[in-house]
Coordinates of C-alpha atoms and ligand atoms in Angstrom, one line a residue:
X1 CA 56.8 50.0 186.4
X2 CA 53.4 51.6 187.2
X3 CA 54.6 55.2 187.2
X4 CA 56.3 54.6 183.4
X5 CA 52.3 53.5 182.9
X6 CA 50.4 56.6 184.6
X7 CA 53.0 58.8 182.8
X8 CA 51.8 57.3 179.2
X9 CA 48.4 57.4 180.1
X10 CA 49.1 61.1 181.2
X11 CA 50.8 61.8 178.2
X12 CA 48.0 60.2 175.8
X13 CA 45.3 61.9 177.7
X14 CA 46.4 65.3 177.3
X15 CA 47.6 64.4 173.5
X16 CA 46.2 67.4 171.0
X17 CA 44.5 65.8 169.1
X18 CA 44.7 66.0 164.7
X19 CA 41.8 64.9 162.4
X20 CA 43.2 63.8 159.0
X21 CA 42.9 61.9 156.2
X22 CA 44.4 59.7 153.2
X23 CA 45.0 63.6 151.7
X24 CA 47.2 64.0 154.1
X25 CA 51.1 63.7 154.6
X26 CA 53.3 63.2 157.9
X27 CA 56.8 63.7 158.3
X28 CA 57.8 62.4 161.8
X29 CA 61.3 63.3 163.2
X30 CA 63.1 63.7 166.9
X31 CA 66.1 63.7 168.3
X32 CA 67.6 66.2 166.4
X33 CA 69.6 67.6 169.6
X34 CA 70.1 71.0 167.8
X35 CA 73.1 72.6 169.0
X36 CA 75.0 75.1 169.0
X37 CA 77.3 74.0 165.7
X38 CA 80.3 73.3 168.5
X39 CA 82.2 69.9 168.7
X40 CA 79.8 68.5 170.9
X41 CA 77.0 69.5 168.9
X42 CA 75.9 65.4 167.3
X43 CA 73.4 67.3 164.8
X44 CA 76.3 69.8 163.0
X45 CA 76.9 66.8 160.9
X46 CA 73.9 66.0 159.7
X47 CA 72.8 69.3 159.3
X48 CA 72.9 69.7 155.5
X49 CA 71.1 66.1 155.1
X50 CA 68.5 67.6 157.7
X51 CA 67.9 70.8 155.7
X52 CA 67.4 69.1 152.2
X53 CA 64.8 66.9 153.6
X54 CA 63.0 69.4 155.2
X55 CA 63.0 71.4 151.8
X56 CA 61.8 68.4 150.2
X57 CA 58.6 67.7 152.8
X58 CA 57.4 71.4 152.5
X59 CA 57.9 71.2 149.2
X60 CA 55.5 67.9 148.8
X61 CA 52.9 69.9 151.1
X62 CA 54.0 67.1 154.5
X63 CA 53.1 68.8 157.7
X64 CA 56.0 68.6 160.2
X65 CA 56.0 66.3 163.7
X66 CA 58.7 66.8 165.6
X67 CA 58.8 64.0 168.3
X68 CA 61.0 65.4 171.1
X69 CA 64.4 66.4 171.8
X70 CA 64.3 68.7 168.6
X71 CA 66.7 71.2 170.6
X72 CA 69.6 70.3 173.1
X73 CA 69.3 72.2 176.0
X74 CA 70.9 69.7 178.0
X75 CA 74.0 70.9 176.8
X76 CA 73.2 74.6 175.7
X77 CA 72.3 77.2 178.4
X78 CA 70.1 79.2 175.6
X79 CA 67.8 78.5 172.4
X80 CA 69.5 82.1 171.2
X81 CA 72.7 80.0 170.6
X82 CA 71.2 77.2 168.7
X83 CA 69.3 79.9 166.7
X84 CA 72.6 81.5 165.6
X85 CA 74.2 77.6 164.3
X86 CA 71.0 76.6 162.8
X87 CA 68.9 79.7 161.6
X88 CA 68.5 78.2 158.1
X89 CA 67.0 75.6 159.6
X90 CA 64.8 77.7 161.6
X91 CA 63.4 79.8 159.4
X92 CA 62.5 76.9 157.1
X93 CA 60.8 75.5 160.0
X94 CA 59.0 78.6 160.6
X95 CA 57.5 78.3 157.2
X96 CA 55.7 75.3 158.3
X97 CA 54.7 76.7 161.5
X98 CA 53.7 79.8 159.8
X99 CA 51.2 77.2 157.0
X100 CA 49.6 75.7 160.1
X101 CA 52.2 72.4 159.6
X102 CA 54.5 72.5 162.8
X103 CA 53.2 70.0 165.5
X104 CA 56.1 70.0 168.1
X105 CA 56.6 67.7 171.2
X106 CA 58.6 67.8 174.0
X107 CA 61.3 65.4 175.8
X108 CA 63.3 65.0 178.1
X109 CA 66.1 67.5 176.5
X110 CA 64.0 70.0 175.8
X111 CA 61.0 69.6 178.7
X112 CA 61.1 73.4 179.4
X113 CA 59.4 73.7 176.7
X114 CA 56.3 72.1 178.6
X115 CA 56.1 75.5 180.0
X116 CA 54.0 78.1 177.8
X117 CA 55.3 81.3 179.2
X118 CA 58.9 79.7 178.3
X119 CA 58.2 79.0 174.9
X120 CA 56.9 82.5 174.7
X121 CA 59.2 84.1 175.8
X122 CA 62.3 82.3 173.9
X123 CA 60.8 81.1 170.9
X124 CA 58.2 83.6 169.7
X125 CA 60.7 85.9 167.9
X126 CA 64.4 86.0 167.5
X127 CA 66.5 89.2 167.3
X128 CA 67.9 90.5 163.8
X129 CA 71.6 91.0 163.8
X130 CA 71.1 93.2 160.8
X131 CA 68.2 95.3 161.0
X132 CA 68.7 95.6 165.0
X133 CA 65.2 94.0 165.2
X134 CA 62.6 91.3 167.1
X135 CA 61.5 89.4 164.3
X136 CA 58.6 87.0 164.7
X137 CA 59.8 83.0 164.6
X138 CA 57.2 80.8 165.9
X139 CA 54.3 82.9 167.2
X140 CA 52.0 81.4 169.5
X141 CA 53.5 78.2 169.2
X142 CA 52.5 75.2 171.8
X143 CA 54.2 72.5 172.3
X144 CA 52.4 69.2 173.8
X145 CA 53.3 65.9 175.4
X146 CA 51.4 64.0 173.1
X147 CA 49.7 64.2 169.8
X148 CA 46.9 61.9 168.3
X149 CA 46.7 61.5 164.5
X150 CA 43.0 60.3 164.2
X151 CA 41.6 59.6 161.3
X152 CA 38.5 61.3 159.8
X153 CA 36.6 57.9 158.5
X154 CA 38.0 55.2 159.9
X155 CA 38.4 56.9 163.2
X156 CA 41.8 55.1 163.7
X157 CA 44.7 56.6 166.6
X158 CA 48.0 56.9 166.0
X159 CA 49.5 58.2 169.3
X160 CA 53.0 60.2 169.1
X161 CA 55.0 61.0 172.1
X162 CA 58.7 61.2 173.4
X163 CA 59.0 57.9 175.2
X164 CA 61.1 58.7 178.5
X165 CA 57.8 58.5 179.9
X166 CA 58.7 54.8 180.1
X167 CA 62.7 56.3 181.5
X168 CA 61.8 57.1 185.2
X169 CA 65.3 58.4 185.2
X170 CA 65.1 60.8 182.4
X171 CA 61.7 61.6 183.2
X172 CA 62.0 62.3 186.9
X173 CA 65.4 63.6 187.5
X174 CA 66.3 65.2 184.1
X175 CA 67.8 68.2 185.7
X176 CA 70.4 65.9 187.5
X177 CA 71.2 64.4 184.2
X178 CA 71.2 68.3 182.6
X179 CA 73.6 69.2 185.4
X180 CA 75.8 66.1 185.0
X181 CA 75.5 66.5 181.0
X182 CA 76.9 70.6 181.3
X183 CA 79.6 69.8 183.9
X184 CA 80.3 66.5 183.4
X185 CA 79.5 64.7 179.8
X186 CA 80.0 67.6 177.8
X187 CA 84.0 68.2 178.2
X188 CA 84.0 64.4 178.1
X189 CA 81.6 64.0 175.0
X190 CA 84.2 65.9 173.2
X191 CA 86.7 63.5 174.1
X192 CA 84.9 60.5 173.1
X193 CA 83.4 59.4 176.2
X194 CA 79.6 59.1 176.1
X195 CA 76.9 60.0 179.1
X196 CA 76.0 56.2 180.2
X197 CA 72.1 57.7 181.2
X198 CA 71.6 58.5 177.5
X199 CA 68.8 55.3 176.4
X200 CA 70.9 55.9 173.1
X201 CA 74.1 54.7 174.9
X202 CA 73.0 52.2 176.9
X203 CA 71.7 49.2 175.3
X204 CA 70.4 47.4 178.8
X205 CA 68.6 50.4 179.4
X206 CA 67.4 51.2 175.6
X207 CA 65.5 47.4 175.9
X208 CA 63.6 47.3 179.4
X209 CA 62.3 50.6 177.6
X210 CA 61.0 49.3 174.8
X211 CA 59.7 46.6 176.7
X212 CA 57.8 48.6 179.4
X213 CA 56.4 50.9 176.3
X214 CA 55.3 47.4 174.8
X215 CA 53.9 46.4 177.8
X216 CA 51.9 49.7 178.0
X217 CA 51.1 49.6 173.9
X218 CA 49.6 46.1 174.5
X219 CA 47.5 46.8 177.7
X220 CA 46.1 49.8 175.7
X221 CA 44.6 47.1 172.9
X222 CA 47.9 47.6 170.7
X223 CA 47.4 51.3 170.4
X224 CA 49.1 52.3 167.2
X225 CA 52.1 54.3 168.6
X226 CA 55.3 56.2 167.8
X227 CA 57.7 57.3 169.8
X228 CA 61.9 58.9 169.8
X229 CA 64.2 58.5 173.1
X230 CA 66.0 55.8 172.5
X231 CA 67.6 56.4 169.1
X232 CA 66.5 53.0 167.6
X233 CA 64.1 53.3 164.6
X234 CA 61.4 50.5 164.9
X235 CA 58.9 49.1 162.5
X236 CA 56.7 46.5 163.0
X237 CA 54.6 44.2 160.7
X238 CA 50.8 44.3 161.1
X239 CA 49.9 41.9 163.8
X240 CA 52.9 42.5 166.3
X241 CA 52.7 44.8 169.0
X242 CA 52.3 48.0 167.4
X243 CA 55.6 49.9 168.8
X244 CA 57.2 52.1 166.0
X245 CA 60.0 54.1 166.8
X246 CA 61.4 57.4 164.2
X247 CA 65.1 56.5 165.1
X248 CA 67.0 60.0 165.3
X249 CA 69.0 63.0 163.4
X250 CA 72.2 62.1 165.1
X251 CA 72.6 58.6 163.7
X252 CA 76.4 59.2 162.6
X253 CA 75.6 59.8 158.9
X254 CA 72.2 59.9 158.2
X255 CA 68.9 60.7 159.7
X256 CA 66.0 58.7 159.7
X257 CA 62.1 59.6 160.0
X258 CA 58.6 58.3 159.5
X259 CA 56.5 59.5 157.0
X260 CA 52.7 58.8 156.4
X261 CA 51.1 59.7 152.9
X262 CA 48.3 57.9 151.3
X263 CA 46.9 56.0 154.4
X264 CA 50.4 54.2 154.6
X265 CA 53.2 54.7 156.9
X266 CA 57.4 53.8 155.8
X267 CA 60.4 54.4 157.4
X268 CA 62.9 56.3 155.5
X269 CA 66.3 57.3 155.6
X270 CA 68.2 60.4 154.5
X271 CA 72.0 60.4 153.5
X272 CA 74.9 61.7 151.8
X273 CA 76.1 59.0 148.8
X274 CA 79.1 59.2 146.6
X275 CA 78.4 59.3 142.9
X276 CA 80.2 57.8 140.3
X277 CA 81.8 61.2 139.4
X278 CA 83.1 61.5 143.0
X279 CA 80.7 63.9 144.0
X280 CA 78.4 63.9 146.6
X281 CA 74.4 63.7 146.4
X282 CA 71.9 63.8 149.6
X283 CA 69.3 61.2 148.7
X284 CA 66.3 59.4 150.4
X285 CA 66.4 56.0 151.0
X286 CA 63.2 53.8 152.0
X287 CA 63.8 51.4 154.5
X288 CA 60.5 49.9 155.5
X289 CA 57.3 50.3 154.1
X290 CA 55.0 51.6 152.8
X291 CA 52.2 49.5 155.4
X292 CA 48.9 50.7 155.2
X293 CA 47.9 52.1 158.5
X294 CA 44.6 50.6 158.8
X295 CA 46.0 46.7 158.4
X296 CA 47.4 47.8 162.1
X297 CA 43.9 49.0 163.6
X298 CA 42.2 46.8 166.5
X299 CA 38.6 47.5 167.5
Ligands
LIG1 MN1 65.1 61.7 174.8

């Protein structure tokens, strides 16, 4: 219990920190678990959804939050592989990088990324089949543990992180649960059987995390905060403890996300609907919200 506490206050401590205002606009998503387009790769089948949105928020001028887990490296040896099954997606999320608007976080999947010279080295520039090239992708990118939105005038904190801070397992022994994900929960995955350490999976587990992360959220004067990890998109009314939680990208037909525009935050969902026609539309559905942030600040 206390370690799940130092490792938030670790995490909000080192948070980069972002000055903004009601000008500004948020898109929050994680748990994407990028793959490598294979049968085990739980994003492949939202990728389409994924992309559209994406083209929308740069479109509408959102900056980009990606709360952990945005690549699966659990189950893929290489970012190069991921790169090849996903490179639309990449270069549209280079474009944000490339306007200042990429803020990326790391979990427990993708925790090498806490290292700089790693990031570097993999995800500064990508090889050109074509032109037999090294192309830049996301120069001098840095990813962080934490971020803090904080509010120009009203000086208001919205703290973003992963979550398996509050997971001692997935925070502590992550490359057991790598090794047991290649060998073990992969070939299995495949077959229908799921890894019983994924907080996604296990519904015991997914609650004493929420409840240690509410513990921590209310000990730290109901600290606005948002958080991934556990697949479970939470929003709660001004006055309750002020745990809000983006869901995923590998929810089994849609993707859901937080987005904050005009001071306000709602949670949103992206999916494919039939139309009356028969054919298929990718559409945004609003699920909760919008709440203006500042009805959730505390002094
Ligand atoms: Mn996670």
């Amino acid at each position: 219990m206390f370690s799940s506490t130092k490792r938030l206050d670790q995490a909000y401590k080192n948070a980069k920190i972002i000055d903004f205002d009601d000008s500004c606009k948020f898109i929050l998503f994680s748990d994407c678990h990028r793959g490598d387009n294979s049968f085990a790769d739980d994003f492949a089948n939202n990728r389409n959804i994924y992309f559209h949105a994406l083209k929308h928020y740069l479109k509408e001028g959102f900056a980009y939050c990606e709360l952990g887990d945005g690549d699966e490296l659990w189950e893929n040896l290489s970012f190069e592989s991921i790169f090849n099954a996903h490179k639309n997606i990449y270069l549209l999320l280079k474009v944000f990088h490339v306007n200042n608007k990429l803020h990326m976080i790391w979990g427990n999947h993708d925790m090498v990324y806490r290292d700089d010279e790693y990031v570097k080295k993999h995800l500064s520039t990508y090889f050109d089949h074509q032109t037999g090239e090294e192309v830049p992708l996301f120069k001098d990118l840095k990813y962080h543990e934490g971020l803090v939105l904080k509010h120009k005038t009203s000086g208001q904190e919205l703290f973003l992180t992963h979550g398996h801070q509050a997971d001692s397992w997935n925070f502590l022994f992550w490359k057991w649960s790598r090794f047991l994900v290649r060998i073990l929960w992969k070939p299995l995955n495949i077959m229908g059987i799921s890894d019983p350490t994924s907080p996604a999976k296990n519904y015991k587990e997914l609650i004493k995390i929420e409840r240690r992360t509410k513990k921590w959220i209310i000990n730290n004067n109901n600290l606005f905060t948002i958080v991934g990890h556990t697949h479970r998109p939470r929003f709660p009314n001004p006055g309750e403890i002020a745990y809000f939680n983006d869901g995923c990208c590998v929810h089994p037909r849609s993707i859901t996300g937080l987005e904050i525009e005009n001071g306000a935050i709602s949670l949103i969902k992206w999916l494919i609907a039939t139309k009356e026609d028969g054919t298929l539309q990718i559409v945004r559905v609003l699920l909760e919200g919008p709440r203006k942030l500042i009805d959730y600040k505390t002094n």
